[in-house]
Amino acid sequence: MTTEPAEAGRDPEAVSKFVEGFAAQLVEAGMQRMPARVFAALLASDSGSLTSAELGESLRVSPAAVSGAVRYLSQQHMVAREREPGSRRERYRVHSNQWYEALTNREAVLKRWESALREGVASLGPDTPAGRRMAETLAFFEFVDGEIAAMMERWRVHREKTFGAG
Amino acid sequence: MTTEPAEAGRDPEAVSKFVEGFAAQLVEAGMQRMPARVFAALLASDSGSLTSAELGESLRVSPAAVSGAVRYLSQQHMVAREREPGSRRERYRVHSNQWYEALTNREAVLKRWESALREGVASLGPDTPAGRRMAETLAFFEFVDGEIAAMMERWRVHREKTFGAG
DNA sequence: TCTTAACTTCACAAGTTTCTGAAAGTAGCG
DNA sequence: CGCTACTTTCAGAAACTTGTGAAGTTAAGA
């Protein structure tokens, strides 16, 4: 028996159209192509999770490509890997209600920008025009850090009201 | 007479170190290399603006490369182009206090994601599990749209207090 | 109107990234 | 303890990206 269709009763054409379209947007925003396609496929799956074989089949790519994409996505905390009990297959899962919170966990990125700017202020001098510009930019990022945390708190409240407990 | 040093009295080594380091962070975050370097150079300049020739010289790249990078940056509203009066040179300027606001003008990006998700909800059906997941993701992005606008308003107030009128 | 400084566009070479098939590694299950 | 199903790693081919030189375009100033 070949891989069974975990997602029956859906128009594969419509699914594929969404997957490729959404992936294209992610690519445009800077994500690599294969991770973007894998992620979009998971997002469009009813169960929110697919096996490596299912991903390879529906995207028409090799297991190696799936492996690489999934490694990237789990490093970014955008998918979780889980082992199917009593099987040697792995499933990759998008945390429905939390994946997009990972988008706001650009914290690491912000921190590195801040650190580069801090060095710049120090080495060019805080009293030079360039130093002052960088200091203000730095202040902005520090401000954003704090605001994002507060925003996510408000989102959780908002979400609760709109969608109920997830 | 060759291009005159618009930025005298600074340690070119220190400037270059900052430029390359900050550019590397921008690249990591998804920006192309040359736009990142050009942008970092502008950010590190005392006047906040450099000519094409100055950029080419300090980054050691051809006029063609500068041209391409600047086109990209101005499309992203990260730099403005201005013509030096009485000259055929152009200057490229980073709007000290507003460039990073362009970062939050990822509005176009968000809008395209939203539109892709809306199509997905429609084509997979709002009552399917996948459709519901996408609808919630969509709601999150719509929420973020509004929050970012409010956040920038708060930033302007905060900035005023900290740095005074810009 | 002509000259010429400055910017832009274009075709291509060099460099980088991405995906594949094949080989190696890992872990259920008998 | 070995077999086998699955996943990962790796070297290399193919596709894409990036930066260059050279030709083309624009516009300031005489």
XYZ file of N, CA and C in Angstrom, chain B:
498
model
N 40.969 67.228 -9.824
C 40.670 66.969 -8.399
C 39.735 65.757 -8.283
N 40.116 64.818 -7.457
C 39.248 63.655 -7.289
C 38.110 63.992 -6.330
N 37.250 63.016 -6.119
C 36.124 63.225 -5.203
C 36.648 63.686 -3.842
N 36.087 64.758 -3.356
C 36.602 65.234 -2.072
C 35.991 64.463 -0.907
N 36.729 64.312 0.162
C 36.262 63.547 1.315
C 35.211 64.331 2.087
N 33.970 63.980 1.850
C 32.872 64.716 2.490
C 32.855 64.465 3.992
N 33.513 63.385 4.409
C 33.425 62.991 5.810
C 34.819 62.956 6.411
N 35.402 64.113 6.623
C 36.766 64.164 7.134
C 36.791 63.900 8.644
N 37.982 63.698 9.138
C 38.178 63.601 10.588
C 37.551 62.390 11.244
N 37.361 61.355 10.461
C 36.815 60.146 11.068
C 37.739 59.001 10.733
N 37.735 58.031 11.577
C 38.580 56.860 11.345
C 37.899 55.971 10.303
N 38.426 55.929 9.102
C 37.733 55.195 8.031
C 37.635 53.708 8.354
N 38.609 53.247 9.106
C 38.595 51.843 9.499
C 37.392 51.537 10.396
N 37.170 52.412 11.375
C 36.049 52.211 12.291
C 34.725 52.286 11.544
N 34.640 53.261 10.633
C 33.411 53.391 9.858
C 33.164 52.122 9.058
N 34.196 51.685 8.365
C 34.045 50.506 7.526
C 33.670 49.278 8.341
N 34.234 49.184 9.521
C 33.913 48.033 10.366
C 32.428 48.040 10.741
N 31.932 49.212 11.106
C 30.508 49.287 11.415
C 29.666 48.974 10.188
N 30.025 49.590 9.072
C 29.236 49.419 7.848
C 29.117 47.945 7.490
N 30.242 47.253 7.472
C 30.190 45.853 7.056
C 29.456 44.991 8.088
N 29.638 45.313 9.358
C 28.960 44.541 10.399
C 27.451 44.735 10.380
N 27.042 45.983 10.247
C 25.601 46.236 10.243
C 24.968 45.673 8.970
N 25.669 45.850 7.855
C 25.167 45.297 6.597
C 24.989 43.783 6.708
N 25.927 43.125 7.361
C 25.827 41.673 7.503
C 24.552 41.288 8.252
N 24.192 42.071 9.262
C 22.958 41.790 9.999
C 21.733 41.979 9.115
N 21.786 43.029 8.302
C 20.653 43.269 7.402
C 20.529 42.139 6.382
N 21.670 41.667 5.898
C 21.655 40.550 4.953
C 21.037 39.328 5.611
N 21.477 39.071 6.829
C 20.941 37.934 7.585
C 19.413 38.023 7.688
N 18.938 39.256 7.801
C 17.495 39.447 7.944
C 16.781 39.440 6.599
N 17.516 39.188 5.522
C 16.859 39.014 4.239
C 17.105 40.085 3.198
N 17.864 41.132 3.532
C 18.115 42.170 2.533
C 19.259 41.733 1.612
N 19.237 42.186 0.359
C 20.338 41.861 -0.544
C 21.606 42.579 -0.089
N 22.747 41.986 -0.483
C 24.008 42.476 0.051
C 24.280 43.935 -0.292
N 24.154 44.287 -1.544
C 24.588 45.628 -1.936
C 23.683 46.724 -1.354
N 22.370 46.573 -1.435
C 21.513 47.537 -0.739
C 21.850 47.639 0.742
N 22.137 46.536 1.362
C 22.470 46.563 2.789
C 23.726 47.385 3.036
N 24.740 47.185 2.208
C 25.990 47.916 2.406
C 25.793 49.405 2.148
N 25.091 49.724 1.081
C 24.841 51.132 0.765
C 24.067 51.788 1.901
N 23.064 51.086 2.372
C 22.259 51.662 3.440
C 23.084 51.891 4.704
N 23.876 50.909 5.072
C 24.700 51.038 6.271
C 25.682 52.206 6.128
N 26.222 52.374 4.928
C 27.153 53.475 4.705
C 26.458 54.823 4.913
N 25.235 54.930 4.428
C 24.493 56.189 4.611
C 24.210 56.418 6.085
N 23.823 55.352 6.758
C 23.485 55.475 8.172
C 24.697 55.946 8.970
N 25.878 55.536 8.527
C 27.099 55.861 9.271
C 27.714 57.180 8.841
N 27.121 57.845 7.870
C 27.699 59.114 7.419
C 27.214 60.252 8.311
N 28.087 61.224 8.546
C 27.679 62.319 9.423
C 26.542 63.147 8.833
N 26.632 63.387 7.540
C 25.591 64.223 6.941
C 24.311 63.442 6.677
N 24.388 62.123 6.734
C 23.220 61.321 6.411
C 22.973 61.222 4.922
N 23.915 61.698 4.139
C 23.736 61.590 2.703
C 25.091 61.494 2.013
N 25.135 60.753 0.927
C 26.366 60.577 0.162
C 26.018 60.592 -1.322
N 26.987 60.938 -2.131
C 26.774 60.862 -3.571
C 27.103 59.460 -4.053
N 26.674 59.213 -5.267
C 26.937 57.930 -5.893
C 28.440 57.627 -5.908
N 29.222 58.643 -6.280
C 30.675 58.443 -6.365
C 31.263 58.108 -4.998
N 30.803 58.822 -3.969
C 31.323 58.565 -2.624
C 30.992 57.135 -2.179
N 29.795 56.723 -2.476
C 29.405 55.361 -2.116
C 30.258 54.341 -2.854
N 30.413 54.542 -4.161
C 31.206 53.619 -4.947
C 32.630 53.520 -4.425
N 33.177 54.668 -4.063
C 34.562 54.674 -3.607
C 34.695 53.984 -2.254
N 33.813 54.337 -1.325
C 34.045 53.798 0.009
C 33.675 52.321 0.090
N 32.779 51.866 -0.759
C 32.430 50.440 -0.730
C 33.217 49.641 -1.764
N 33.967 50.335 -2.594
C 34.749 49.694 -3.651
C 33.870 48.907 -4.608
N 32.866 49.548 -5.133
C 32.023 48.893 -6.135
C 31.774 49.849 -7.295
N 31.257 49.292 -8.366
C 31.040 50.072 -9.577
C 29.809 50.964 -9.449
N 29.757 52.027 -10.279
C 28.560 52.879 -10.314
C 27.293 52.073 -10.594
N 27.430 51.038 -11.415
C 26.260 50.220 -11.747
C 25.679 49.578 -10.498
N 26.567 49.103 -9.643
C 26.099 48.440 -8.420
C 25.404 49.444 -7.506
N 25.974 50.635 -7.407
C 25.346 51.665 -6.585
C 23.961 51.996 -7.131
N 23.896 52.135 -8.426
C 22.628 52.468 -9.061
C 21.545 51.450 -8.709
N 21.875 50.191 -8.858
C 20.904 49.138 -8.552
C 20.489 49.145 -7.095
N 21.462 49.305 -6.222
C 21.161 49.282 -4.785
C 20.249 50.438 -4.403
N 20.547 51.607 -4.954
C 19.771 52.787 -4.600
C 18.340 52.695 -5.131
N 18.206 52.132 -6.317
C 16.855 51.948 -6.841
C 16.033 51.101 -5.870
N 16.629 49.999 -5.437
C 15.929 49.138 -4.489
C 15.569 49.892 -3.211
N 16.554 50.601 -2.651
C 16.331 51.272 -1.370
C 15.269 52.365 -1.479
N 15.229 53.030 -2.617
C 14.224 54.086 -2.686
C 12.835 53.504 -2.916
N 12.772 52.350 -3.607
C 11.475 51.672 -3.716
C 10.949 51.286 -2.334
N 11.875 50.921 -1.457
C 11.474 50.541 -0.097
C 11.301 51.747 0.819
N 11.454 52.924 0.253
C 11.351 54.160 1.038
C 12.356 54.229 2.171
N 13.498 53.629 1.961
C 14.514 53.689 3.011
C 15.501 54.824 2.757
N 15.639 55.241 1.530
C 16.426 56.436 1.242
C 15.656 57.314 0.263
N 15.996 58.590 0.287
C 15.436 59.526 -0.684
C 16.553 59.936 -1.627
N 16.202 60.217 -2.866
C 17.199 60.711 -3.800
C 16.990 62.203 -3.901
N 18.066 62.954 -3.903
C 17.926 64.377 -4.150
C 19.011 64.820 -5.093
N 18.678 65.789 -5.931
C 19.651 66.318 -6.866
C 20.365 67.479 -6.192
N 21.683 67.460 -6.229
C 22.426 68.626 -5.730
C 22.169 69.791 -6.664
N 21.728 70.927 -6.121
C 21.423 72.056 -7.018
C 22.690 72.501 -7.729
N 22.558 72.864 -8.979
C 23.693 73.326 -9.758
C 24.737 72.258 -9.975
N 24.328 71.044 -10.070
C 25.274 69.965 -10.306
C 24.501 68.815 -10.909
N 25.214 67.929 -11.535
C 24.477 66.777 -12.063
C 24.677 65.553 -11.185
N 25.176 65.792 -9.997
C 25.283 64.686 -9.050
C 23.993 64.471 -8.278
N 23.762 63.243 -7.937
C 22.655 62.985 -7.024
C 23.185 62.627 -5.662
N 22.412 62.971 -4.665
C 22.740 62.549 -3.305
C 21.656 61.584 -2.859
N 22.081 60.614 -2.075
C 21.119 59.680 -1.517
C 21.118 59.898 -0.030
N 19.935 60.039 0.523
C 19.826 60.452 1.916
C 18.981 59.485 2.720
N 19.442 59.194 3.918
C 18.625 58.417 4.837
C 17.907 59.406 5.745
N 16.613 59.271 5.812
C 15.845 60.180 6.657
C 16.030 59.786 8.116
N 17.003 60.441 8.732
C 17.464 60.047 10.064
C 16.362 59.469 10.934
N 15.322 60.228 11.073
C 14.369 59.879 12.115
C 13.167 59.133 11.550
N 13.245 58.872 10.280
C 12.071 58.230 9.727
C 12.385 56.937 8.984
N 13.657 56.672 8.765
C 13.929 55.503 7.947
C 13.397 54.246 8.608
N 13.561 54.137 9.896
C 13.147 52.895 10.538
C 11.634 52.769 10.579
N 10.948 53.900 10.381
C 9.501 53.779 10.266
C 9.148 52.997 9.001
N 10.030 53.081 8.023
C 9.798 52.304 6.803
C 9.787 50.810 7.107
N 10.558 50.430 8.125
C 10.562 49.023 8.517
C 9.175 48.570 8.945
N 8.464 49.474 9.589
C 7.122 49.099 10.027
C 6.115 49.257 8.885
N 6.530 49.905 7.803
C 5.671 49.959 6.627
C 5.777 48.675 5.843
N 5.881 47.613 6.566
C 5.823 46.324 5.906
C 4.366 46.086 5.533
N 3.611 47.165 5.627
C 2.188 47.066 5.365
C 1.898 46.313 4.068
N 2.629 46.691 3.029
C 2.410 46.030 1.742
C 2.593 44.521 1.885
N 3.633 44.122 2.609
C 3.881 42.704 2.825
C 2.709 42.068 3.564
N 2.333 42.675 4.680
C 1.214 42.141 5.451
C -0.048 42.031 4.590
N -0.300 43.087 3.810
C -1.515 43.078 2.988
C -1.515 41.905 2.011
N -0.339 41.624 1.453
C -0.293 40.511 0.494
C -0.480 39.175 1.201
N 0.078 39.045 2.391
C -0.140 37.814 3.151
C -1.628 37.669 3.449
N -2.216 38.771 3.881
C -3.633 38.708 4.217
C -4.456 38.276 3.016
N -4.110 38.839 1.880
C -4.893 38.516 0.706
C -4.727 37.041 0.316
N -3.506 36.527 0.440
C -3.291 35.111 0.138
C -4.081 34.234 1.113
N -4.107 34.628 2.379
C -4.834 33.837 3.369
C -6.342 33.899 3.114
N -6.819 35.068 2.723
C -8.252 35.212 2.463
C -8.666 34.269 1.337
N -7.863 34.236 0.302
C -8.129 33.291 -0.791
C -8.123 31.857 -0.294
N -7.164 31.560 0.575
C -7.071 30.210 1.110
C -8.317 29.828 1.892
N -8.777 30.725 2.745
C -9.986 30.456 3.530
C -11.156 30.203 2.588
N -11.267 31.056 1.582
C -12.381 30.916 0.647
C -12.304 29.602 -0.121
N -11.120 29.246 -0.593
C -11.065 28.084 -1.473
C -11.066 26.773 -0.695
N -10.587 26.769 0.513
C -10.634 25.509 1.283
C -11.909 25.405 2.121
N -12.598 26.514 2.273
C -13.840 26.477 3.035
C -13.643 26.931 4.459
N -14.431 27.921 4.903
C -14.249 28.493 6.241
C -14.611 27.518 7.356
N -15.244 26.418 7.018
C -15.649 25.481 8.061
C -14.746 24.260 8.143
N -13.756 24.218 7.319
C -12.788 23.131 7.429
C -11.752 23.497 8.491
N -11.102 22.488 9.045
C -10.057 22.793 10.034
C -8.977 23.703 9.456
N -8.538 23.411 8.235
C -7.500 24.240 7.633
C -8.011 25.667 7.432
N -9.255 25.779 6.982
C -9.844 27.100 6.772
C -9.906 27.893 8.057
N -10.265 27.210 9.141
C -10.330 27.914 10.420
C -8.952 28.368 10.870
N -7.958 27.520 10.675
C -6.597 27.907 11.063
C -6.162 29.153 10.297
N -6.459 29.148 8.989
C -6.052 30.301 8.191
C -6.820 31.548 8.589
N -8.082 31.377 8.936
C -8.888 32.538 9.334
C -8.315 33.170 10.599
N -7.852 32.321 11.493
C -7.291 32.881 12.724
C -5.968 33.593 12.450
N -5.173 32.996 11.586
C -3.913 33.637 11.215
C -4.195 35.001 10.579
N -5.179 34.998 9.700
C -5.590 36.251 9.057
C -5.993 37.292 10.089
N -6.782 36.856 11.073
C -7.222 37.794 12.121
C -6.013 38.363 12.862
N -5.016 37.527 13.060
C -3.811 38.008 13.741
C -3.143 39.119 12.943
N -2.991 38.901 11.650
C -2.325 39.926 10.843
C -3.136 41.223 10.838
N -4.450 41.082 10.766
C -5.273 42.290 10.776
C -5.108 43.032 12.097
N -5.027 42.274 13.167
C -4.796 42.862 14.478
C -3.459 43.612 14.507
N -2.441 42.965 13.989
C -1.102 43.568 13.991
C -1.084 44.872 13.197
N -1.761 44.874 12.037
C -1.871 46.107 11.245
C -2.230 47.298 12.119
N -3.314 47.118 12.848
C -3.813 48.212 13.667
C -2.868 48.554 14.808
N -2.295 47.539 15.412
C -1.411 47.761 16.556
C -0.161 48.534 16.165
N 0.342 48.246 14.986
C 1.585 48.901 14.575
C 1.375 50.399 14.422
N 0.247 50.762 13.853
C -0.046 52.185 13.701
C -0.056 52.863 15.070
N -0.722 52.235 16.036
C -0.797 52.815 17.380
C 0.579 52.872 18.032
N 1.358 51.830 17.804
C 2.688 51.799 18.386
C 3.539 52.945 17.871
N 3.469 53.213 16.574
C 4.277 54.284 16.005
C 3.857 55.635 16.594
N 2.588 55.762 16.886
C 2.121 57.005 17.507
C 2.768 57.161 18.885
N 2.756 56.086 19.633
C 3.390 56.143 20.958
C 4.882 56.418 20.842
N 5.512 55.838 19.826
C 6.946 56.069 19.646
C 7.228 57.556 19.425
N 6.406 58.183 18.614
C 6.678 59.593 18.320
C 6.625 60.419 19.594
N 5.655 60.108 20.450
C 5.570 60.808 21.735
C 6.826 60.534 22.569
N 7.170 59.274 22.678
C 8.330 58.861 23.462
C 9.595 59.538 22.937
N 9.723 59.560 21.633
C 10.910 60.134 21.007
C 11.011 61.635 21.319
N 9.891 62.270 21.200
C 9.841 63.711 21.486
C 10.390 63.995 22.883
N 9.925 63.193 23.842
C 10.368 63.398 25.226
C 11.867 63.142 25.368
N 12.349 62.105 24.687
C 13.728 61.681 24.891
C 14.734 62.491 24.083
N 14.369 62.789 22.842
C 15.352 63.426 21.964
C 14.975 64.864 21.612
N 13.785 65.257 21.954
C 13.349 66.588 21.547
C 12.931 66.571 20.098
N 12.408 67.709 19.622
C 11.911 67.773 18.253
C 13.023 67.433 17.285
N 12.703 66.620 16.263
C 13.694 66.249 15.280
C 13.525 67.094 14.046
